[in-house]
Structure formats: structure tokens, C-alpha cells
Tab-separated table of C-alpha atoms and ligand atoms in Angstrom:
chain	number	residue	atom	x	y	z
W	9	UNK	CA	0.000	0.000	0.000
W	10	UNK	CA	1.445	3.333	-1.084
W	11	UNK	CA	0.561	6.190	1.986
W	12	UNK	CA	0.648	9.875	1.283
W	13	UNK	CA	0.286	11.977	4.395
W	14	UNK	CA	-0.697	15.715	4.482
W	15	UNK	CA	0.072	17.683	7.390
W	16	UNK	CA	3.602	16.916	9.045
W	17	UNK	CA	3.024	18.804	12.370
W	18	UNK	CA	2.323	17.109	15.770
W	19	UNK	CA	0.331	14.321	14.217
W	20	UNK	CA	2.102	13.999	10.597
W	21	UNK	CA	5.466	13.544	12.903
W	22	UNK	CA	4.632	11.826	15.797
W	23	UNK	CA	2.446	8.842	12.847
W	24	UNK	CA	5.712	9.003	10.962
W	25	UNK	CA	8.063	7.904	14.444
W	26	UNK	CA	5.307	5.022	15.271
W	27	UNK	CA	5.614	3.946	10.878
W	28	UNK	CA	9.570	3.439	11.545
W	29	UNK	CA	9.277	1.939	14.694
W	30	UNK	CA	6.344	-0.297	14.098
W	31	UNK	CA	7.520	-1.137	10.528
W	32	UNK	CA	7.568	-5.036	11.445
W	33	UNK	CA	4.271	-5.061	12.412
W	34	UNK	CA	2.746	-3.167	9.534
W	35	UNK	CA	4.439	-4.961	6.710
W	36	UNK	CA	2.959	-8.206	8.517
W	37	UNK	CA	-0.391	-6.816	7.558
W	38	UNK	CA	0.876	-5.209	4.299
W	39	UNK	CA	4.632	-6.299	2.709
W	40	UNK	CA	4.283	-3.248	0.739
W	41	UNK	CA	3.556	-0.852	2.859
W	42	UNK	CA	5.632	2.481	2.321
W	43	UNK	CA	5.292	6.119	2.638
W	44	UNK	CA	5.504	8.008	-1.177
W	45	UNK	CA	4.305	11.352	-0.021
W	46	UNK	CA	4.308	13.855	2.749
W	47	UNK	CA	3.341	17.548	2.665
W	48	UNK	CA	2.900	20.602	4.451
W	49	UNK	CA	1.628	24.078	3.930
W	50	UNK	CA	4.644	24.760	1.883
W	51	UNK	CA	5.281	21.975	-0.247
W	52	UNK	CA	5.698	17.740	-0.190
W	53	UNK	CA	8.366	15.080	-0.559
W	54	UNK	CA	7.842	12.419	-2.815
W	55	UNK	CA	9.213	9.267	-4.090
W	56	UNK	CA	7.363	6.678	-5.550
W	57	UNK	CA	9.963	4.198	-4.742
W	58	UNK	CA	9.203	5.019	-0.857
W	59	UNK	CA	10.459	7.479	1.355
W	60	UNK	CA	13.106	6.843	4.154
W	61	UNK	CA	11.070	6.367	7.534
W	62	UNK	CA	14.223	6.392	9.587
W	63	UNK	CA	15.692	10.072	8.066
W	64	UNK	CA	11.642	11.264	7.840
W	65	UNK	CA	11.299	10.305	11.593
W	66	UNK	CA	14.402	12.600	12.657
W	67	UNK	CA	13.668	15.950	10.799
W	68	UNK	CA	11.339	19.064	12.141
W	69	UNK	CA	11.030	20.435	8.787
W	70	UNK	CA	9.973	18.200	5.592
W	71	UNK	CA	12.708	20.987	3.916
W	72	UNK	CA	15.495	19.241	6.038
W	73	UNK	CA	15.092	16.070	4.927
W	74	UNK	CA	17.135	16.250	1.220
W	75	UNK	CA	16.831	18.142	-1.738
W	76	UNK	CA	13.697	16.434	-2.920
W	77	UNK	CA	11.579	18.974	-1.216
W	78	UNK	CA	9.568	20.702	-3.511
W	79	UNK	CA	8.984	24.041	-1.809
W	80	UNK	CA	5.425	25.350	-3.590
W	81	UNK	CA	4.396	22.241	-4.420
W	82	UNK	CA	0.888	21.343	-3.886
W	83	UNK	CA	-0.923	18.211	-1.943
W	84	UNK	CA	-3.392	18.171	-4.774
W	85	UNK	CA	-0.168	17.588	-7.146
W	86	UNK	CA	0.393	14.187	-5.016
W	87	UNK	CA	-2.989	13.453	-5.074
W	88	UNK	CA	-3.281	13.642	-8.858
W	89	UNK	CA	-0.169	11.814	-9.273
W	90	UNK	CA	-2.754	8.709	-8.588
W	91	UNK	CA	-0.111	6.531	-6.990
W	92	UNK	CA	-1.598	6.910	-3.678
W	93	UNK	CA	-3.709	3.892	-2.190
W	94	UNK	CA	-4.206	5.503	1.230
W	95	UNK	CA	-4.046	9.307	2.571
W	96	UNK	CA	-3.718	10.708	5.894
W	97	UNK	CA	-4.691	13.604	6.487
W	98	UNK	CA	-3.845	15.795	9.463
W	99	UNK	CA	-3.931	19.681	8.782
W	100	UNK	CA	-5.156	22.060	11.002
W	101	UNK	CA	-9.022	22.301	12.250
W	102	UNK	CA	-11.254	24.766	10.538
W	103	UNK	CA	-14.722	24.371	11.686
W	104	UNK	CA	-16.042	27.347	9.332
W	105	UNK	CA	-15.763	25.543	5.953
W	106	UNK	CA	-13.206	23.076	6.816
W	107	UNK	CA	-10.291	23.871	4.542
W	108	UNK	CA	-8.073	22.972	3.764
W	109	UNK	CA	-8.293	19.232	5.404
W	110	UNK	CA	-12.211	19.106	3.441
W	111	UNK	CA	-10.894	19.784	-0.162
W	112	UNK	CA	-8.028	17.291	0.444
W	113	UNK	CA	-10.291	14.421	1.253
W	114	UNK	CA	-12.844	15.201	-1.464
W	115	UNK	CA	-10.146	14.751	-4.072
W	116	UNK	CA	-8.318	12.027	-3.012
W	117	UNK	CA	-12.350	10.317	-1.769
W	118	UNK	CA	-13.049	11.177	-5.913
W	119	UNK	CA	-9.309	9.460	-7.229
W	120	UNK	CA	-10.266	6.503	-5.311
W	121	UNK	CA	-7.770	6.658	-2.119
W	122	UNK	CA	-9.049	5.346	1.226
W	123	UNK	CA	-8.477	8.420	3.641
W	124	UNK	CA	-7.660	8.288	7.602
W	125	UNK	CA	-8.088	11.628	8.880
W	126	UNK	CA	-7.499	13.065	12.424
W	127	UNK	CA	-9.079	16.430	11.524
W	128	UNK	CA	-12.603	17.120	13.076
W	129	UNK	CA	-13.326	20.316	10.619
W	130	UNK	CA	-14.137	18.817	7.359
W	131	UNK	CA	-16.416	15.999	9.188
W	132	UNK	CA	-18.044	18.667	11.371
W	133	UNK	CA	-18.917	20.761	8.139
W	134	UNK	CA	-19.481	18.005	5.407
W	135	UNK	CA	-19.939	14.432	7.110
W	136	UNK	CA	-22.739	13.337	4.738
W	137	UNK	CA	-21.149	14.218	1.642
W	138	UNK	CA	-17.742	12.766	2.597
W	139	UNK	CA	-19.052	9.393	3.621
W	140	UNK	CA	-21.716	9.192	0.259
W	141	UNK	CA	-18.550	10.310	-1.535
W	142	UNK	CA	-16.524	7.885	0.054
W	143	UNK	CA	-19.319	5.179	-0.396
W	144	UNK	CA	-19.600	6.217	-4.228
W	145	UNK	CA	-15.919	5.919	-4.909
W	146	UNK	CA	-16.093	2.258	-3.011
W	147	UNK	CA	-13.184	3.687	-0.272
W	148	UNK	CA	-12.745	3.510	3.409
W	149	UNK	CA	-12.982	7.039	5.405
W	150	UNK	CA	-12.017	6.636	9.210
W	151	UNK	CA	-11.781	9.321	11.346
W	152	UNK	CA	-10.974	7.684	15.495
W	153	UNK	CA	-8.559	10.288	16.540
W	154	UNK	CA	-11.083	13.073	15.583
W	155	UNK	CA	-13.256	12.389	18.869
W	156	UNK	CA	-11.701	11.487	22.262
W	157	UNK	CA	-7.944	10.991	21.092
W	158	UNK	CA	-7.039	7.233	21.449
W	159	UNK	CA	-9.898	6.028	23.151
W	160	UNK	CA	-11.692	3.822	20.722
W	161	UNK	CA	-15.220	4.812	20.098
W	162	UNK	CA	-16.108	4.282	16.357
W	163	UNK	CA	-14.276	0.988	16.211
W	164	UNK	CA	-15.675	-0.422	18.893
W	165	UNK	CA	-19.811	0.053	17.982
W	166	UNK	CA	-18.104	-0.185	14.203
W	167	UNK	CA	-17.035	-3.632	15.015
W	168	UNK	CA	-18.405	-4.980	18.407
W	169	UNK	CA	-22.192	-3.227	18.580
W	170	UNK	CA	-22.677	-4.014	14.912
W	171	UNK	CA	-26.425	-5.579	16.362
W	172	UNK	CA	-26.935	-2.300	19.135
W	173	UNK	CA	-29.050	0.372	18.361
W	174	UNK	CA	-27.240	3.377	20.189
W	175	UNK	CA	-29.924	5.153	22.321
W	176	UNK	CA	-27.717	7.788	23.814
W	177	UNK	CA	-24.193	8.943	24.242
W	178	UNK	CA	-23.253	11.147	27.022
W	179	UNK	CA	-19.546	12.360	27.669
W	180	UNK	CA	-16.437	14.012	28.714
W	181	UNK	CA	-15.219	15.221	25.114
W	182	UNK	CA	-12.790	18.058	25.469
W	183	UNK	CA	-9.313	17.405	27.914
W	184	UNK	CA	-8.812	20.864	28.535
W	185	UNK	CA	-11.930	21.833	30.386
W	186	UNK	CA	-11.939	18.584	32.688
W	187	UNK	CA	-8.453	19.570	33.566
W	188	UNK	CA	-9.741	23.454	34.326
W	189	UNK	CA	-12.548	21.706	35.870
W	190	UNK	CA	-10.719	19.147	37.668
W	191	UNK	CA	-8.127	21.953	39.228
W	192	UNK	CA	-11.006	23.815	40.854
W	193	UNK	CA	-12.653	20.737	41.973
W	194	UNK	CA	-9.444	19.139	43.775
W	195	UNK	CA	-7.488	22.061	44.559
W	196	UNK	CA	-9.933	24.878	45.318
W	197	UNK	CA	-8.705	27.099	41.952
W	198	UNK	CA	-10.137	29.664	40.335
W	199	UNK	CA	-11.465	29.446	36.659
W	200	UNK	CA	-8.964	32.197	35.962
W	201	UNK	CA	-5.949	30.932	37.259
W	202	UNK	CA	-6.597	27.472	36.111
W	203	UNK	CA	-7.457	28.387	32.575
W	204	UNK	CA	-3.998	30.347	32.904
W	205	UNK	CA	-2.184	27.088	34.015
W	206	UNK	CA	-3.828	25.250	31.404
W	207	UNK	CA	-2.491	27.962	28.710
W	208	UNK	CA	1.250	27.738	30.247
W	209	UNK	CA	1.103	23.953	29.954
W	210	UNK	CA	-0.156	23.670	26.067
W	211	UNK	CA	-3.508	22.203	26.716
W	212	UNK	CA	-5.678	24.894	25.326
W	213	UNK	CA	-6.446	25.341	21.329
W	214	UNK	CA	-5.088	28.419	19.915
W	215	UNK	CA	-7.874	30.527	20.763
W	216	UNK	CA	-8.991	28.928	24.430
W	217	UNK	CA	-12.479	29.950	23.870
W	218	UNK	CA	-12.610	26.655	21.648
W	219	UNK	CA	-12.329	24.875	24.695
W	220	UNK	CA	-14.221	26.791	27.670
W	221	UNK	CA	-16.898	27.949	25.405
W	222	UNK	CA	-17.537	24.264	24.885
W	223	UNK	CA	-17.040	25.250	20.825
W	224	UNK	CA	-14.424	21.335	20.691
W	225	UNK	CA	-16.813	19.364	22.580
W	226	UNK	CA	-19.420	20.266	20.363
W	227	UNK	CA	-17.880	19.488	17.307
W	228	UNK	CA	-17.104	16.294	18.873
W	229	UNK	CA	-20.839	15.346	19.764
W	230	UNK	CA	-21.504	16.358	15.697
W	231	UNK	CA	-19.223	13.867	14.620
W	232	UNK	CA	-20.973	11.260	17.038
W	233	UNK	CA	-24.020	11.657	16.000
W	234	UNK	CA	-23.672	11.800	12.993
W	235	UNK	CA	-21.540	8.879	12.750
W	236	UNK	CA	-23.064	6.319	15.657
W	237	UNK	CA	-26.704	7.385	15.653
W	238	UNK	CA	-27.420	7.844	11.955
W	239	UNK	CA	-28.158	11.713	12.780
W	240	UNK	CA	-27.827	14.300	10.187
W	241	UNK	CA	-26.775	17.059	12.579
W	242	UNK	CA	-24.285	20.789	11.832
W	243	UNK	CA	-22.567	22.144	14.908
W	244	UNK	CA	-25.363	24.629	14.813
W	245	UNK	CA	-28.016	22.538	15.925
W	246	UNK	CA	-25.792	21.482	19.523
W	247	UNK	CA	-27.325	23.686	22.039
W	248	UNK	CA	-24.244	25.068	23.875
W	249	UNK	CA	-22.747	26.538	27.180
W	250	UNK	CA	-19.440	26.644	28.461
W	251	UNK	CA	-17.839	26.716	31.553
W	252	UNK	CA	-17.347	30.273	32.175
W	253	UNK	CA	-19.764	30.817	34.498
W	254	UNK	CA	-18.723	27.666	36.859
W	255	UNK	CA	-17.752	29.166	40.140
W	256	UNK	CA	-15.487	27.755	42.712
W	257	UNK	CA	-18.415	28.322	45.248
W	258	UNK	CA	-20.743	25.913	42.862
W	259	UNK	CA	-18.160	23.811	42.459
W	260	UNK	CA	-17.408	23.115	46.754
W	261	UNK	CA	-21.284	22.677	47.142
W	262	UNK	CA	-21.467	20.428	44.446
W	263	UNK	CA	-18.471	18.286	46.358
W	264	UNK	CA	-20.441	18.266	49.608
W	265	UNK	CA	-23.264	16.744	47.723
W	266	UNK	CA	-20.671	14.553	45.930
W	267	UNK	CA	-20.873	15.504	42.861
W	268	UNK	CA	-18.511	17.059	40.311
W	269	UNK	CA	-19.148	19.467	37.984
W	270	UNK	CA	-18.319	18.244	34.448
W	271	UNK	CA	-18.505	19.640	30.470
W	272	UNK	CA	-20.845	16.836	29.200
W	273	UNK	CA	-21.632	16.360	25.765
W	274	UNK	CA	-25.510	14.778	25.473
W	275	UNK	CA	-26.484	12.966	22.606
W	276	UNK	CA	-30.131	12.234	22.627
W	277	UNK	CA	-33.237	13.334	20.693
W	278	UNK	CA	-31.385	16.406	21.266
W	279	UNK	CA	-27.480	17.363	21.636
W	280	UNK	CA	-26.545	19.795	24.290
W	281	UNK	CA	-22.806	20.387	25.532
W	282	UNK	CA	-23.226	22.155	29.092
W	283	UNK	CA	-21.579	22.194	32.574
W	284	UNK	CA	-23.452	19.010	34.533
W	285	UNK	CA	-23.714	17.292	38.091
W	286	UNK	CA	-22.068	14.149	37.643
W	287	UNK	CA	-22.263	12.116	40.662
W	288	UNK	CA	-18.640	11.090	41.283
W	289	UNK	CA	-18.834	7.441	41.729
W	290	UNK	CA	-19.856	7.340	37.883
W	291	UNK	CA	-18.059	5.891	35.674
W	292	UNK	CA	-18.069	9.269	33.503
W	293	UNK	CA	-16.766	10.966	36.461
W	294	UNK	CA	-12.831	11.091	35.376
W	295	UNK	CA	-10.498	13.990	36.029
W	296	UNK	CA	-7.532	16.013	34.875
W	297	UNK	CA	-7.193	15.544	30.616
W	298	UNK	CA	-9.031	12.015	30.179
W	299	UNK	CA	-12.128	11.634	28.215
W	300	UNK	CA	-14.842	9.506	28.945
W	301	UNK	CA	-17.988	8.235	26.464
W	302	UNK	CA	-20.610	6.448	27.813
W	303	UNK	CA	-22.804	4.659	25.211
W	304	UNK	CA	-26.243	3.628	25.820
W	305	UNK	CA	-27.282	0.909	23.707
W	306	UNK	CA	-30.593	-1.494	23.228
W	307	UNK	CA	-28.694	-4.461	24.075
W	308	UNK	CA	-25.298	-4.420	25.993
W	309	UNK	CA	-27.154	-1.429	27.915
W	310	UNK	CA	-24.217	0.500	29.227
W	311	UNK	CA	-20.569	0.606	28.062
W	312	UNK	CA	-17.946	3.592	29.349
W	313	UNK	CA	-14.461	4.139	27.695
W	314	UNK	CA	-12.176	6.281	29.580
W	315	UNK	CA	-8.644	7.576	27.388
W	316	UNK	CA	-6.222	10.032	26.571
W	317	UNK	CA	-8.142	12.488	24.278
W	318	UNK	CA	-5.573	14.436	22.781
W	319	UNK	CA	-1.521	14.311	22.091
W	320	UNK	CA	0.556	11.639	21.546
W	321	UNK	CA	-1.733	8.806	22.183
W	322	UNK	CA	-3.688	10.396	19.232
W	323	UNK	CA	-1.557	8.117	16.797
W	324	UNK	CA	-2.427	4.997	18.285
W	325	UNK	CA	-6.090	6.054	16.841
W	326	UNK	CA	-4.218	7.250	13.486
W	327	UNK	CA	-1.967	4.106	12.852
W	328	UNK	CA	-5.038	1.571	13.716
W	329	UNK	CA	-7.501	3.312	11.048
W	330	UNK	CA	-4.420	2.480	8.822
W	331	UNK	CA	-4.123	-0.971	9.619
W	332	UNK	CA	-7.842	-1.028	9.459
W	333	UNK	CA	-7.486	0.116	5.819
W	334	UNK	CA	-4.574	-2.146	5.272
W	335	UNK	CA	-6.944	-5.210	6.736
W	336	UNK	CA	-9.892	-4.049	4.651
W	337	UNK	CA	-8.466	-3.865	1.556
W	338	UNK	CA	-6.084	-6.616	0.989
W	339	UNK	CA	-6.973	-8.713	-1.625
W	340	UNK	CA	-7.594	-12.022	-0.887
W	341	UNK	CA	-4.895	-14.669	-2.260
X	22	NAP	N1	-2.298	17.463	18.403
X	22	NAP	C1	-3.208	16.677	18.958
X	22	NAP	O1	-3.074	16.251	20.100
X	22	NAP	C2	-4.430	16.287	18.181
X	22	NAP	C3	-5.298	15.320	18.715
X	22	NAP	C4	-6.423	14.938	17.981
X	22	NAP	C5	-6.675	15.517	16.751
X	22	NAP	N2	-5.823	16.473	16.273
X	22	NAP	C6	-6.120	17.080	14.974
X	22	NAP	O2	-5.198	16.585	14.003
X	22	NAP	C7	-4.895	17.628	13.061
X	22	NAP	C8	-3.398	17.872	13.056
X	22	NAP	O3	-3.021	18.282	14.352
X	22	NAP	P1	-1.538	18.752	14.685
X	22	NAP	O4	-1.493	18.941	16.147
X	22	NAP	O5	-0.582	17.825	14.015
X	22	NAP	O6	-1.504	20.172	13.957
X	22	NAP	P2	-0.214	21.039	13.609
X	22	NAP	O7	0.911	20.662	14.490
X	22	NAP	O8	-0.682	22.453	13.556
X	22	NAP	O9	0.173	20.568	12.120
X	22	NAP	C9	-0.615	20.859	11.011
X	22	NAP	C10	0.167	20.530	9.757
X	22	NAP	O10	-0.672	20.798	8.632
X	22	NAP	C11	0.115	21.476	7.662
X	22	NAP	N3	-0.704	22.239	6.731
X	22	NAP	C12	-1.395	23.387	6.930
X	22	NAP	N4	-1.992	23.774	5.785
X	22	NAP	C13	-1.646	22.853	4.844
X	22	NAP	C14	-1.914	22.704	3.472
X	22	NAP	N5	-2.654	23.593	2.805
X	22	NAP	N6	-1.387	21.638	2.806
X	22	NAP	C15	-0.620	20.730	3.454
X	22	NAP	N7	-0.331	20.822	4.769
X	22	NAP	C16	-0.837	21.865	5.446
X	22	NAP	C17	1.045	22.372	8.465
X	22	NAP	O11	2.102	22.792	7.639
X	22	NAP	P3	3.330	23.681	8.197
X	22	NAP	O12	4.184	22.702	8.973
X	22	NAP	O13	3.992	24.155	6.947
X	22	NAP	O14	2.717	24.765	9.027
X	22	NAP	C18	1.442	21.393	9.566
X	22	NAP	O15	2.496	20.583	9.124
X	22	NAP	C19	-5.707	18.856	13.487
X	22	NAP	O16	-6.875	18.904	12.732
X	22	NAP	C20	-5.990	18.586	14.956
X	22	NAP	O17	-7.160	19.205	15.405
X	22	NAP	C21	-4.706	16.849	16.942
């Protein structure tokens, strides 16, 4: 299988390191597995003979890595190349029209290459018409590191509630705010100074209002929906509040009571994201950066994951969607 990936930031690096080190185990699955493409906003690399996974895995910039880099070179240009069998796609978010991660998958969906994508923006925007198009064009589009991080939601009711009908989904969907939350709740912290500490350690997007505004989780509960309850829902239908307004005194009173106060993302007849009483012996009640998702189904009744939903761990989501692809496609011998 010949991989392209677009985007060589956190994700497009930290997928290329677990590639080279894993490299056994994937060409078990697939003998000719190799990487022929990798871009970023700038340009690519590309070698349809394979690129080196050891020398990718030690350079910052895609420029450092020889003088094949073609600086103002395109990822459509790889794309239309049409040597690609799988892309990966990890660019930035864009929740307004999701660009450029949404006009990436659409061509390589319509050239007939399987795409794993970590990017929440083009699903949140377009998930119908990327998984018809995907249908249409008889390829695989898997998105698991889009919601939660590494914690496995979509393959698991993909692959082990194939007979449920989901009923409801409730959970902790953004890290950030359950650490914010979790500070205040443990430590007696203001919203203020733990949003600041959450800012000097890296957790927040960009723009923190993402996060406390509840703008993430929402996008996350879109993607659910859509995706596990056959729902056909934008990010403007979530009815949303964010965690602005949670007070330290709200949050000791809710402690005496034993409760926490938690950012929970509700997927029912309707879809709310809002702050929440969560009585803390339940399973959904996890602190500091984890995620939780607890699924509500017609037959196996309850089932919680709890997970890393952001960094690192993100690739284990990335580099099983591959394998997935890998496992999918082969054709028999
Ligand atoms: N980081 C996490 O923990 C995490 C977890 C879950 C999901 N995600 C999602 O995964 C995606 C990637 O995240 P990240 O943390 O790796 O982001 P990042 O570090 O900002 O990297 C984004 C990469 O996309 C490249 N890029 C931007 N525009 C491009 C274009 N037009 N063509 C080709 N490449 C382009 C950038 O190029 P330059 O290098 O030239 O700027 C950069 O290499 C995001 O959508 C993010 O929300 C991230």
C-alpha cells in the first residue's frame, strides 16, 4: 500500500516515528507498505519508490530532509499523481468551511484513495457528503482520533455493537476543560488561574475559547451523532454553554453533595454540551485531561471508555484506522 500523508506537524510527525518503529508489524499486515508522499503548507516530498522512515522520523522540517523537497508544491499535485492507495490527512481544524483538510479528502475520496483523517473540521462541516462520496468511490474514510484521542469509540460500535441500536451517548469530550474543571474541583482554583495554568502547559487550542466555550466538545458530539446514531446534525443545531460561568463556590457545594461538575456532551433526541452534576462514583466521572464516552445501547445497555483524548496517544487512533485500511483492503490470495 502506497501512503501519502498531508500535514507533518504534531500528528504527521509523531504517525511518521510510530511507521519506523512499528515497521515489522505493519508490513505483517501489508509487505508493501511504504510512505511516497508527505506535505505541508509549503510543499511535499515524494518518491514513488518510498520514502526513508528512519531520516523522515528525525527531521522538524519536511525541507530538512534532502533536496527532494519541492517548496510550492501542492498536496493536490500528489494526489493527482494517482499513486496513492491511502491518505492521511492531518492539517489544522477549521470548523467554518473546513479547509483545507475538506478539499483534500474530497479529491483524493473522488481518485479513489481510502483516507484516515485526524481532523474534526471537514467531518463537522461536510460528514454526509464525505461518507456518500466515500461510499460512491467504493473507499474507506475513518476518522478515530477526531473524537476522544485514542480512546476507541467508532471501532468499537463499528465492530463490536454491529447488532446495538445506540440510544444515547453522554460524555467528557474536550481534555482541557476537565483539567480546568478538575483543578477547581481538587485544589480549590479559580477558573482564571486554572485556565492560565492550562495555557502555560499547552492544553488549550489556539484561541482557548474553543475549549471553555464548549465550541471542541461540540464538534465532537456532531461527529458522534452523525456517525453512531445515523443523525444528520451541523454544529449549529448542539445547544451550547461553556464553563465560564462555573464558580469555585458551585463547584465546593457540588463536592459536599458529591458531585462534580463536568462539560458533558448529550447525545439524545437532542445534543446539548453544558456544565453538569455528575455524581462522582460514575463511571463518567474522570479527572484532569481524560475523556470519557458512555454509550447507551438497546442491548449491551451501558458501556464507558475512559482515554487520553488528545496528544501523543492520538496516533495509536491514526496508525489503527491504517491498519484497518490495510486489513480491509487486501486482496484475498
Ligand atoms: N495534536 C493533537 O493532540 C491532536 C489530537 C487529535 C486531533 N488532532 C487534529 O489533528 C490535526 C493535526 O493536528 P496537529 O497537532 O498535528 O496540527 P499542527 O501541528 O498544527 O500541524 C498541522 C500541519 O498541517 C500542515 N498544513 C497546513 N496547511 C496545509 C496545506 N494547505 N497543505 C498541506 N499541509 C498543510 C502544516 O504545515 P506547516 O508545517 O507548513 O505549518 C502542519 O504541518 C488537526 O486537525 C488537529 O485538530 C490533533
Amino acid at each position: 500500500m502506497n501512503v501519502i500523508i498531508v500535514g507533518f506537524g504534531f500528528i504527521g510527525r509523531k504517525l511518521v516515528r510510530a511507521f519506523y518503529k512499528k515497521i515489522d508489524l505493519i508490513r505483517n499486515v501489508d509487505a508493501s507498505f511504504k510512505v511516497i508522499g508527505v506535505s505541508d503548507s509549503k510543499g511535499y516530498l515524494y518518491d514513488s519508490k518510498g520514502l526513508d522512515l528512519e531520516r523522515l522520523s528525525y527531521v522538524k522540517r519536511l525541507s530538512e530532509y534532502s533536496g527532494k523537497y519541492r517548496e510550492g508544491g501542492s498536496t493536490e499535485e500528489i494526489i493527482e499523481k494517482g499513486e496513492a492507495d491511502l491518505m492521511v490527512e492531518a492539517t489544522p481544524t477549521n470548523i467554518n468551511d473546513g479547509e483545507p483538510g475538506l478539499s483534500f479528502i474530497k479529491a483524493a475520496l473522488k481518485k479513489g484513495i481510502h483516507v484516515v483523517t485526524s481532523n474534526k473540521g471537514p467531518l463537522v462541516v461536510a460528514f454526509k457528503e464525505l461518507t456518500s462520496l466515500a461510499e460512491k468511490n467504493d473507499c474507506l474514510l475513518l476518522y478515530e482520533g477526531t473524537v476522544a484521542g485514542a480512546v476507541p469509540v467508532f471501532s468499537l460500535v463499528r465492530k463490536c455493537l454491529q447488532g446495538d441500536i445506540i440510544r444515547r451517548i453522554v460524555g467528557i469530550l474536550n481534555g482541557t476543560t476537565n483539567y480546568i474543571l478538575s483543578r477547581m474541583y481538587f485544589e480549590g482554583t479559580s477558573f482564571e488561574l486554572a485556565l492560565k495554568e492550562a495555557r502555560e502547559r499547552g492544553l488549550t487550542e489556539r484561541d482557548p475559547s474553543y475549549d471553555v466555550d464548549g465550541i471542541d466538545a461540540a464538534c465532537k458530539a456532531v461527529i458522534l451523532a452523525n456517525a453512531l446514531m445515523n443523525r444528520n446534525v451541523k454544529f449549529e443545531d448542539v445547544k451550547r454553554t461553556g464553563i465560564r460561568r462555573v464558580t469555585q463556590e458551585a463547584i465546593s457545594l457540588a463536592k459536599k453533595s458529591k458531585f462534580a461538575i463536568k462539560l458533558i456532551s448529550t447525545i439524545d433526541k437532542h445534543i446539548e454540551v453544558s456544565p453538569k452534576l455528575v455524581p462522582i462514583n460514575h463511571p463518567l466521572c474522570v479527572h484532569g485531561t481524560l475523556n470519557a464516552i458512555h454509550i447507551e445501547t438497546d442491548l449491551a445497555r451501558e458501556i464507558t471508555l475512559i482515554g487520553h483524548g488528545a496528544g501523543e496517544e492520538t496516533v495509536s487512533a491514526v496508525l489503527n484506522d491504517v491498519l484497518t485500511v490495510m486489513k480491509e483492503t487486501a486482496s484475498p490470495i
